[in-house]
Short mmCIF file of C-alpha atoms in Angstrom, two decimals:
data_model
loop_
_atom_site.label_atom_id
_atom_site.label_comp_id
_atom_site.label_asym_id
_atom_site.label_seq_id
_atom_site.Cartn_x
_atom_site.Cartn_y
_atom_site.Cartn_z
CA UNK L 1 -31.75 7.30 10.80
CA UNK L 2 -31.91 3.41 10.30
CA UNK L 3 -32.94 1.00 12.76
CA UNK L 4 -31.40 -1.65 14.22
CA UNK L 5 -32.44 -3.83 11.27
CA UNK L 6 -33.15 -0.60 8.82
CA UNK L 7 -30.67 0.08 5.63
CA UNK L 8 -27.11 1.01 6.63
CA UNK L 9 -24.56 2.03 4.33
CA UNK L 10 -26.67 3.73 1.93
CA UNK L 11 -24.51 5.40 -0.91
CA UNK L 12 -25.20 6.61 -4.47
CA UNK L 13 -22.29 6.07 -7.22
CA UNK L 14 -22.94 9.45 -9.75
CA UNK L 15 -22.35 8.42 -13.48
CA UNK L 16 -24.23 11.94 -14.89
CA UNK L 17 -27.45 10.79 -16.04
CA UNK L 18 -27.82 7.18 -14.16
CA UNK L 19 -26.77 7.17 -10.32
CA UNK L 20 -26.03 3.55 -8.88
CA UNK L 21 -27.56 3.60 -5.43
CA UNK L 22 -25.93 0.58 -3.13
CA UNK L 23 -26.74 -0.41 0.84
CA UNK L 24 -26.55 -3.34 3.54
CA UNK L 25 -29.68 -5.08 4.13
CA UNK L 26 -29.79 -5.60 7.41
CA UNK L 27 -33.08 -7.87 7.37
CA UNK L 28 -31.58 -11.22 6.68
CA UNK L 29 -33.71 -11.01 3.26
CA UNK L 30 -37.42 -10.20 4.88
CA UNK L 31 -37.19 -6.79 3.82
CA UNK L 32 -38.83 -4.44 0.92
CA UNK L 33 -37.73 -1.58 -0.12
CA UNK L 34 -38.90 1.48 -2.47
CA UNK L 35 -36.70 4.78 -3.29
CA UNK L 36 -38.18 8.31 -3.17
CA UNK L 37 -35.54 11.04 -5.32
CA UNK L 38 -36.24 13.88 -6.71
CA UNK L 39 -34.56 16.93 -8.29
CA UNK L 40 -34.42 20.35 -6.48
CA UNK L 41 -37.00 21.69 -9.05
CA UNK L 42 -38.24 19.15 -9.93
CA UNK L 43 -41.12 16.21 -9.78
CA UNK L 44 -40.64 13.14 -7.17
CA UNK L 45 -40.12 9.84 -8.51
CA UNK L 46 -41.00 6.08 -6.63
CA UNK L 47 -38.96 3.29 -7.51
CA UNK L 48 -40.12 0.09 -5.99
CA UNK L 49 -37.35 -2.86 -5.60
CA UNK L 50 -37.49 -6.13 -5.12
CA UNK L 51 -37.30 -8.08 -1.89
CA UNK L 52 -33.63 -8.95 -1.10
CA UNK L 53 -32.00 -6.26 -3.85
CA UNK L 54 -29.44 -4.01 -2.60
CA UNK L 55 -28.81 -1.94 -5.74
CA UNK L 56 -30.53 -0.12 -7.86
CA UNK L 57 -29.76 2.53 -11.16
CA UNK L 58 -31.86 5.05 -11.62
CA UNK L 59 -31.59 6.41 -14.97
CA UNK L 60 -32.74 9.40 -17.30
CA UNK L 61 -31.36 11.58 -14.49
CA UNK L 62 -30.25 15.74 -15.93
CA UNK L 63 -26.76 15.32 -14.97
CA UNK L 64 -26.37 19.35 -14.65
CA UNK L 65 -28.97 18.86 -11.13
CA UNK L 66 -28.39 17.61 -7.86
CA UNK L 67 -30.89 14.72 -6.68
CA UNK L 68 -32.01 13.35 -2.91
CA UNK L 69 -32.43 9.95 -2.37
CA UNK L 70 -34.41 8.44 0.45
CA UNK L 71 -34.49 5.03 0.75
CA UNK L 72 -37.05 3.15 2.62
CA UNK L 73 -37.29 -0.44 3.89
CA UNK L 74 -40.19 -2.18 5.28
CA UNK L 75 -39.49 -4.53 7.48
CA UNK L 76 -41.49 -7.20 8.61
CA UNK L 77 -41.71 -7.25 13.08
CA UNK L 78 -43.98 -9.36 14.45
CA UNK L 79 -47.58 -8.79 13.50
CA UNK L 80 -47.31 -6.01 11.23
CA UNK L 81 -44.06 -3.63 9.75
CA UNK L 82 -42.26 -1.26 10.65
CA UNK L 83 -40.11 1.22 7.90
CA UNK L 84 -36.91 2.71 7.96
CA UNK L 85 -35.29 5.50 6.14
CA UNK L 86 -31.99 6.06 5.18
CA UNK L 87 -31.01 9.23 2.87
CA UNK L 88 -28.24 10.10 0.40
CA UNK L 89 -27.70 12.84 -2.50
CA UNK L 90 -25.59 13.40 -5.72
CA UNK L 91 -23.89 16.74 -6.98
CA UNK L 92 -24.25 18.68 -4.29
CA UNK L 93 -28.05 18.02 -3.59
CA UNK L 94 -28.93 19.91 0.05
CA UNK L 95 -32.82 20.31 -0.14
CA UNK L 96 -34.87 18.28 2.71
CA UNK L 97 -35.08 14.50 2.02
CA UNK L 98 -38.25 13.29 0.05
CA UNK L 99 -41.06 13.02 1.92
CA UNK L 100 -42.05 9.26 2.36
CA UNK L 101 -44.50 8.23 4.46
CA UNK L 102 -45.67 4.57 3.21
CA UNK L 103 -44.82 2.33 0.54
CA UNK L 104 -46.17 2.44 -2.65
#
């Protein structure tokens, strides 16, 4: 679940072997953000994306699997961060969410 000013509206656009992966930014800007997918069988995968992005393709996807996506924003508050998750899924994808615990 996304904080107050955590990624909302996180949705993935399925084009077989590239998914288009879109949300809000709800930082006004001061957020980063990295994505954490993986097959059901198969290896996780880090994507890091720049500061102020709010779409990314990830390609060289097997378009006969279903993928999780967790997206995660870290968001400058105060003196330190804090990070928020949001999660989506292509083809049918049901598995727990990819772990992510910190940036990479």
């Amino acid at each position: 679940m996304a904080s107050a000013s955590g990624p909302t509206g996180f949705r993935a656009q399925d084009h077989g072997s590239t998914v288009d992966l879109f949300w809000n930014d709800n930082s006004g800007g001061t957020a980063s953000y990295f994505i954490v997918y993986r097959s059901i069988d198969g290896p996780q995968q880090t994507v890091s994306v720049p500061q102020g992005k709010t779409v990314e393709e990830v390609t060289q996807l097997d378009p006969s699997k279903g993928y999780c996506f967790r997206l995660g924003a870290v968001i400058p508050q105060g003196s330190g961060t804090t990070t928020a998750f949001a999660d989506t899924s292509v083809r049918g994808c049901i598995a727990a969410s990819p772990a992510a615990t910190s940036s990479p």
